[in-house]
Every structure is written in structure tokens, then in C-alpha cells.
């Protein structure tokens, strides 16, 4: 039975047509919580060409079909391609053929005779490759739609650009005039219930309201401006690290860097300069980088991490589990910690799929000698799950609420008294 899309939600509709249940399970896991261009990717399933026809008649907004060739008949998939192109007259819909039986439909014949946008063997598709295939297809679908839109869309695009420029200019002024604010999100050791770290979370009262980290990251695309923010954040961390040292000599201060590639030479130079000026205690500073920053690992990445390690700066890979970083890359880079993506944290105790993913991440990280942080723990059952599985650190209001930086000292004192 095909799930029906939620009509009120703007999303990329992707239809998977395959008669193998395990293909649906794996694909759904890979694309869970996936987004492109700010919109979620919604995956729907059909186990036959007949089901797919009914779905596509009812949902012409479908952007992509991931299609098996051999289903109820040897050519069921290719017959569906003809139906889409010739009967529905839908030339925009992206069709990617995935087959486990290449002899039934050789690639050259399929690509030349049928209007398909990609052809792959199931055996050659890794999780990372599947993610890339889907994103590339959605990009092509969006570009085709942009070409078909009337000129007023260009005016809307120009308006968005002006808004983006205004936000960036306002953010630059906020840095210069000290109008950014920082909240402290405690990191709590699950074994002892002691605070072991503070994550500094920026907020900005802009003309469009109060923006948090994710909104700031979306609004600020200019690399130079991002680096200016990172430098400001590093200086703030150094100053506060010194003020908290007497209360907690080993406290770790985690910084969500806007510049994902913290190992670029220019970024490393800024980090080195700020550390030299602030001179926080050893091991105090932790840089948070997204998992996506590791996808294009190269020699400079390894050299940059070695540079940071030499200065006793740790690195935490955040939103872990949402990307496609391979095990060999993790073995080479060996980050100090990984932070499990929140989608695998909330309700983990009640969801077999989430618990399996979370359990695997914890085991993998510990095998590589990395610590694990679970962010967004909101219930006692989830807290007990992560304690039982040996997760090192947790975050969330259940453990300790976010506070202003000025209140951290009192929080550290109170927490220390409560744990003794």
C-alpha cells in the first residue's frame, strides 16, 4: 500500500518502485531526514508498476522515480517509463533505473531507447552514491522547473537575494557592535551526571526576529563573514574559559563553527592566533564540524586535524548519522567525538530503527577511540537507553537547561554540589 503525501507540506516527492521489501527498507533508512534546497525529501513506495501508475496519476508533482526493471514482468519497469513519458506526457519527472539483472535490460539500450535520466546496478550503489543520485536528480528537476516558470519568478528570486544581502549586512554589524548573544548548553557525563562541557550557541536579534544557529548559517553564506563570526566565537570562548577555570579545570567548550572546513589554512591561522591571544587551558576548546565536511577528505584535512591536535584542540563531528562518511575516512581522520544526529536520539527507546542506528554509531565511535554525544535527550526512557548503551555524554533539557553565559559559574557550582 502506498503512503499518501501530506499535501500541506512542501517537499520533494520521490517514488521508489521495487518488488523487494529490503530495497525499500534500506533506501528509506538512507534518505531519512534528507533535505535538498531547504525542503525535505519524502520517500514513497510502490511494489509494482501498476501501483506506481496509480500513484503518479494522483501525484503529478512527483520529482523522481527510482525504478526497478524486472517486477511483475520482465519489462514492467520499462513499460512504466513509456507510461510516464507517452501517456502522462511528463517529460520533467526524473527517472533513475536501478536493476539487479543487467542482462534483462542492458544500459546502452535502455539509455538510448527510453527517456531515462540514469541507469545503475543495485550492486554498485552505496549509501553515499544513492544520496548523490537522488540529490543530482532533484537538482535537475528543480532546474527544469525554473526554466519553465514565467519571468515573475526572476523577480521573486531577486527579492530573496536582496533579503539575503540585508541579513548578511545586519549580521556583520551585529558582530562589530557586540549584538550577538551566546547561550550555554551544558554537556553532561551520563555515567556521573556531572557537567563536563559547555556548548556555546549563538543567537541574533535580527530585523526578522531572533535567529538561532541554523537560521544564521542559512542567512550567512559569505565565507569571509563566516570566518569573522568564527573568530569572534573563538575569542569569546577563550575569555570565558579563563573565567571558569577555577571552578572546572577540565571543562570543554564546544564551538559550532560556521566555517565547515576548519582545516583550511586561513581558518587554521585564525584559530592559532585566537588561541595564542586568549591562552585557554589545555584541551578546553572543541570545534564542531558537520559530518558533510568530511565527505571530501583530502591530505589537507588530515594535516589540519594534526595541526589542531598539536594545539590540544579537539574536533567533534556533529549531526553524525545524517551523512555518508565512510568507515575508511573515519579511521584515517579519527575525530575526538561524534554527536549523534537528533533524529536518532528522540524517541530512540521506542523505535527499533532509530535504536539500531544509535547503537551502531556508539559502537563504531568507541571502536575508533572517539567519544559519543547524544544531543536532544528529552525523556527518561531515552536517557536510560543511552546510559545502557555506553554513550559518554548527553545534552537536553532533561539533563540541564541552556543558560546565559553569565549563569554558567553558578550552574557549575550547583551541579558539583549535587553530584558529591
CSV table of C-alpha atoms in Angstrom, one decimal, residues 129-324:
chain,number,residue,atom,x,y,z
A,129,UNK,CA,26.1,7.1,-4.1
A,130,UNK,CA,22.4,6.7,-3.6
A,131,UNK,CA,22.3,10.0,-1.8
A,132,UNK,CA,24.3,11.7,-4.6
A,133,UNK,CA,22.0,10.2,-7.3
A,134,UNK,CA,18.9,11.5,-5.5
A,135,UNK,CA,20.3,15.0,-5.0
A,136,UNK,CA,21.5,15.2,-8.6
A,137,UNK,CA,18.1,14.2,-9.9
A,138,UNK,CA,16.3,16.7,-7.7
A,139,UNK,CA,18.6,19.4,-8.8
A,140,UNK,CA,17.9,18.6,-12.5
A,141,UNK,CA,14.1,18.6,-11.7
A,142,UNK,CA,14.3,21.9,-10.0
A,143,UNK,CA,16.3,23.5,-12.8
A,144,UNK,CA,13.8,22.3,-15.4
A,145,UNK,CA,11.0,23.8,-13.4
A,146,UNK,CA,12.9,27.1,-13.1
A,147,UNK,CA,13.3,27.3,-16.9
A,148,UNK,CA,9.5,26.7,-17.3
A,149,UNK,CA,8.5,29.4,-14.8
A,150,UNK,CA,7.4,32.7,-16.1
A,151,UNK,CA,9.6,35.8,-15.6
A,152,UNK,CA,7.9,36.9,-12.3
A,153,UNK,CA,9.8,34.1,-10.7
A,154,UNK,CA,13.0,36.0,-11.5
A,155,UNK,CA,11.7,39.0,-9.6
A,156,UNK,CA,10.9,36.7,-6.6
A,157,UNK,CA,14.5,35.4,-6.8
A,158,UNK,CA,15.9,38.9,-6.9
A,159,UNK,CA,13.8,39.8,-3.8
A,160,UNK,CA,15.2,36.8,-2.0
A,161,UNK,CA,18.7,37.8,-2.9
A,162,UNK,CA,18.1,41.3,-1.6
A,163,UNK,CA,16.8,39.9,1.7
A,164,UNK,CA,19.8,37.6,1.9
A,165,UNK,CA,22.1,40.6,1.4
A,166,UNK,CA,20.3,42.6,4.0
A,167,UNK,CA,20.6,39.8,6.6
A,168,UNK,CA,24.3,39.4,5.9
A,169,UNK,CA,24.9,43.1,6.3
A,170,UNK,CA,23.0,43.1,9.5
A,171,UNK,CA,24.9,40.2,10.8
A,172,UNK,CA,28.2,41.9,10.0
A,173,UNK,CA,27.1,44.9,12.0
A,174,UNK,CA,26.0,42.7,14.9
A,175,UNK,CA,29.5,41.2,15.1
A,176,UNK,CA,31.1,44.6,15.1
A,177,UNK,CA,28.7,46.2,17.6
A,178,UNK,CA,28.6,43.2,20.0
A,179,UNK,CA,24.9,42.5,19.4
A,180,UNK,CA,25.3,38.7,19.2
A,181,UNK,CA,24.3,36.7,22.2
A,182,UNK,CA,25.5,33.3,23.4
A,183,UNK,CA,23.6,30.7,25.4
A,184,UNK,CA,25.4,27.8,27.2
A,185,UNK,CA,24.1,24.3,26.6
A,186,UNK,CA,25.6,22.0,29.2
A,187,UNK,CA,27.1,18.7,28.2
A,188,UNK,CA,26.6,16.1,30.9
A,189,UNK,CA,28.5,12.8,31.5
A,190,UNK,CA,25.9,10.1,31.6
A,191,UNK,CA,27.9,7.9,33.9
A,192,UNK,CA,28.3,10.5,36.7
A,193,UNK,CA,25.7,13.2,35.9
A,194,UNK,CA,28.5,15.8,36.1
A,195,UNK,CA,28.8,18.7,33.7
A,196,UNK,CA,31.8,18.1,31.5
A,197,UNK,CA,31.4,20.7,28.8
A,198,UNK,CA,29.6,23.7,27.6
A,199,UNK,CA,28.3,24.2,24.0
A,200,UNK,CA,28.1,27.9,23.1
A,201,UNK,CA,25.0,28.5,21.0
A,202,UNK,CA,24.7,31.9,19.2
A,203,UNK,CA,21.5,33.9,18.9
A,204,UNK,CA,20.9,37.1,17.0
A,205,UNK,CA,18.1,39.5,17.3
A,206,UNK,CA,17.7,40.5,13.7
A,207,UNK,CA,15.1,42.6,11.9
A,208,UNK,CA,13.3,39.3,11.1
A,209,UNK,CA,13.2,38.1,14.7
A,210,UNK,CA,15.6,36.1,16.9
A,211,UNK,CA,17.6,33.7,14.8
A,212,UNK,CA,19.4,30.6,16.1
A,213,UNK,CA,22.4,28.8,14.8
A,214,UNK,CA,20.7,27.0,11.9
A,215,UNK,CA,19.0,30.2,10.7
A,216,UNK,CA,22.2,32.2,11.0
A,217,UNK,CA,24.0,29.5,8.9
A,218,UNK,CA,21.3,29.8,6.2
A,219,UNK,CA,21.4,33.6,6.2
A,220,UNK,CA,25.2,34.0,6.1
A,221,UNK,CA,26.8,32.4,3.0
A,222,UNK,CA,29.8,34.7,2.6
A,223,UNK,CA,33.0,32.7,3.6
A,224,UNK,CA,34.7,35.9,4.9
A,225,UNK,CA,31.8,36.8,7.1
A,226,UNK,CA,31.5,33.3,8.4
A,227,UNK,CA,35.2,33.4,9.3
A,228,UNK,CA,34.7,36.7,11.1
A,229,UNK,CA,32.0,35.1,13.2
A,230,UNK,CA,34.2,32.1,14.0
A,231,UNK,CA,37.0,34.4,15.1
A,232,UNK,CA,34.6,36.3,17.4
A,233,UNK,CA,33.3,33.0,18.8
A,234,UNK,CA,36.9,31.7,19.5
A,235,UNK,CA,37.7,34.9,21.3
A,236,UNK,CA,34.6,34.6,23.4
A,237,UNK,CA,35.4,31.0,24.3
A,238,UNK,CA,38.9,31.9,25.3
A,239,UNK,CA,37.7,34.6,27.6
A,240,UNK,CA,35.1,32.5,29.3
A,241,UNK,CA,37.4,29.5,29.6
A,242,UNK,CA,39.7,31.5,31.8
A,243,UNK,CA,36.8,32.7,34.0
A,244,UNK,CA,35.5,29.1,34.5
A,245,UNK,CA,38.9,27.5,35.1
A,246,UNK,CA,38.9,27.7,38.8
A,247,UNK,CA,35.5,26.0,39.1
A,248,UNK,CA,36.2,23.3,36.5
A,249,UNK,CA,39.8,22.9,35.2
A,250,UNK,CA,38.9,20.3,32.6
A,251,UNK,CA,35.7,21.9,31.2
A,252,UNK,CA,35.4,21.5,27.5
A,253,UNK,CA,33.9,24.4,25.5
A,254,UNK,CA,32.4,23.4,22.2
A,255,UNK,CA,32.0,25.9,19.4
A,256,UNK,CA,29.6,25.4,16.4
A,257,UNK,CA,31.8,26.8,13.6
A,258,UNK,CA,30.1,28.4,10.6
A,259,UNK,CA,33.1,27.6,8.5
A,260,UNK,CA,32.8,23.8,8.0
A,261,UNK,CA,36.3,23.3,6.6
A,262,UNK,CA,38.2,24.2,9.8
A,263,UNK,CA,41.3,22.7,8.3
A,264,UNK,CA,41.7,25.3,5.6
A,265,UNK,CA,44.9,27.3,6.0
A,266,UNK,CA,43.1,30.7,6.6
A,267,UNK,CA,40.9,29.2,9.2
A,268,UNK,CA,43.7,27.4,11.0
A,269,UNK,CA,45.6,30.7,11.0
A,270,UNK,CA,42.7,32.5,12.8
A,271,UNK,CA,42.4,29.6,15.3
A,272,UNK,CA,46.1,29.7,16.0
A,273,UNK,CA,46.0,33.5,16.5
A,274,UNK,CA,43.0,33.4,18.8
A,275,UNK,CA,44.4,30.6,20.9
A,276,UNK,CA,47.7,32.5,21.3
A,277,UNK,CA,45.9,35.6,22.4
A,278,UNK,CA,43.4,34.0,24.7
A,279,UNK,CA,45.6,31.2,26.0
A,280,UNK,CA,42.8,29.0,27.4
A,281,UNK,CA,43.8,26.0,29.4
A,282,UNK,CA,44.9,22.8,27.5
A,283,UNK,CA,42.0,20.8,26.0
A,284,UNK,CA,39.5,23.5,26.6
A,285,UNK,CA,38.4,24.2,23.1
A,286,UNK,CA,36.4,21.8,21.0
A,287,UNK,CA,35.4,22.7,17.4
A,288,UNK,CA,32.2,21.3,16.0
A,289,UNK,CA,32.1,20.5,12.3
A,290,UNK,CA,29.3,18.9,10.3
A,291,UNK,CA,29.6,15.3,9.0
A,292,UNK,CA,29.3,16.6,5.5
A,293,UNK,CA,32.7,18.4,5.9
A,294,UNK,CA,34.4,15.0,5.9
A,295,UNK,CA,32.8,13.8,2.7
A,296,UNK,CA,35.6,15.3,0.6
A,297,UNK,CA,38.5,14.3,2.8
A,298,UNK,CA,42.0,15.0,1.4
A,299,UNK,CA,45.6,15.4,2.6
A,300,UNK,CA,44.8,19.0,3.8
A,301,UNK,CA,42.1,17.6,6.0
A,302,UNK,CA,44.5,15.2,7.8
A,303,UNK,CA,47.1,17.9,8.1
A,304,UNK,CA,44.6,20.4,9.5
A,305,UNK,CA,43.4,17.9,12.1
A,306,UNK,CA,47.0,17.1,13.1
A,307,UNK,CA,47.6,20.9,13.5
A,308,UNK,CA,44.6,21.2,15.8
A,309,UNK,CA,45.6,18.1,17.8
A,310,UNK,CA,49.1,19.6,18.3
A,311,UNK,CA,47.4,22.6,19.9
A,312,UNK,CA,45.2,20.3,22.1
A,313,UNK,CA,42.1,21.5,20.2
A,314,UNK,CA,39.5,18.7,19.9
A,315,UNK,CA,37.1,18.1,17.0
A,316,UNK,CA,33.5,16.9,17.3
A,317,UNK,CA,31.6,15.7,14.2
A,318,UNK,CA,28.0,16.9,14.7
A,319,UNK,CA,24.8,15.5,13.2
A,320,UNK,CA,26.5,12.2,12.8
A,321,UNK,CA,24.4,9.6,11.1
A,322,UNK,CA,22.8,12.0,8.6
A,323,UNK,CA,25.6,11.9,6.0
A,324,UNK,CA,27.6,9.3,4.2
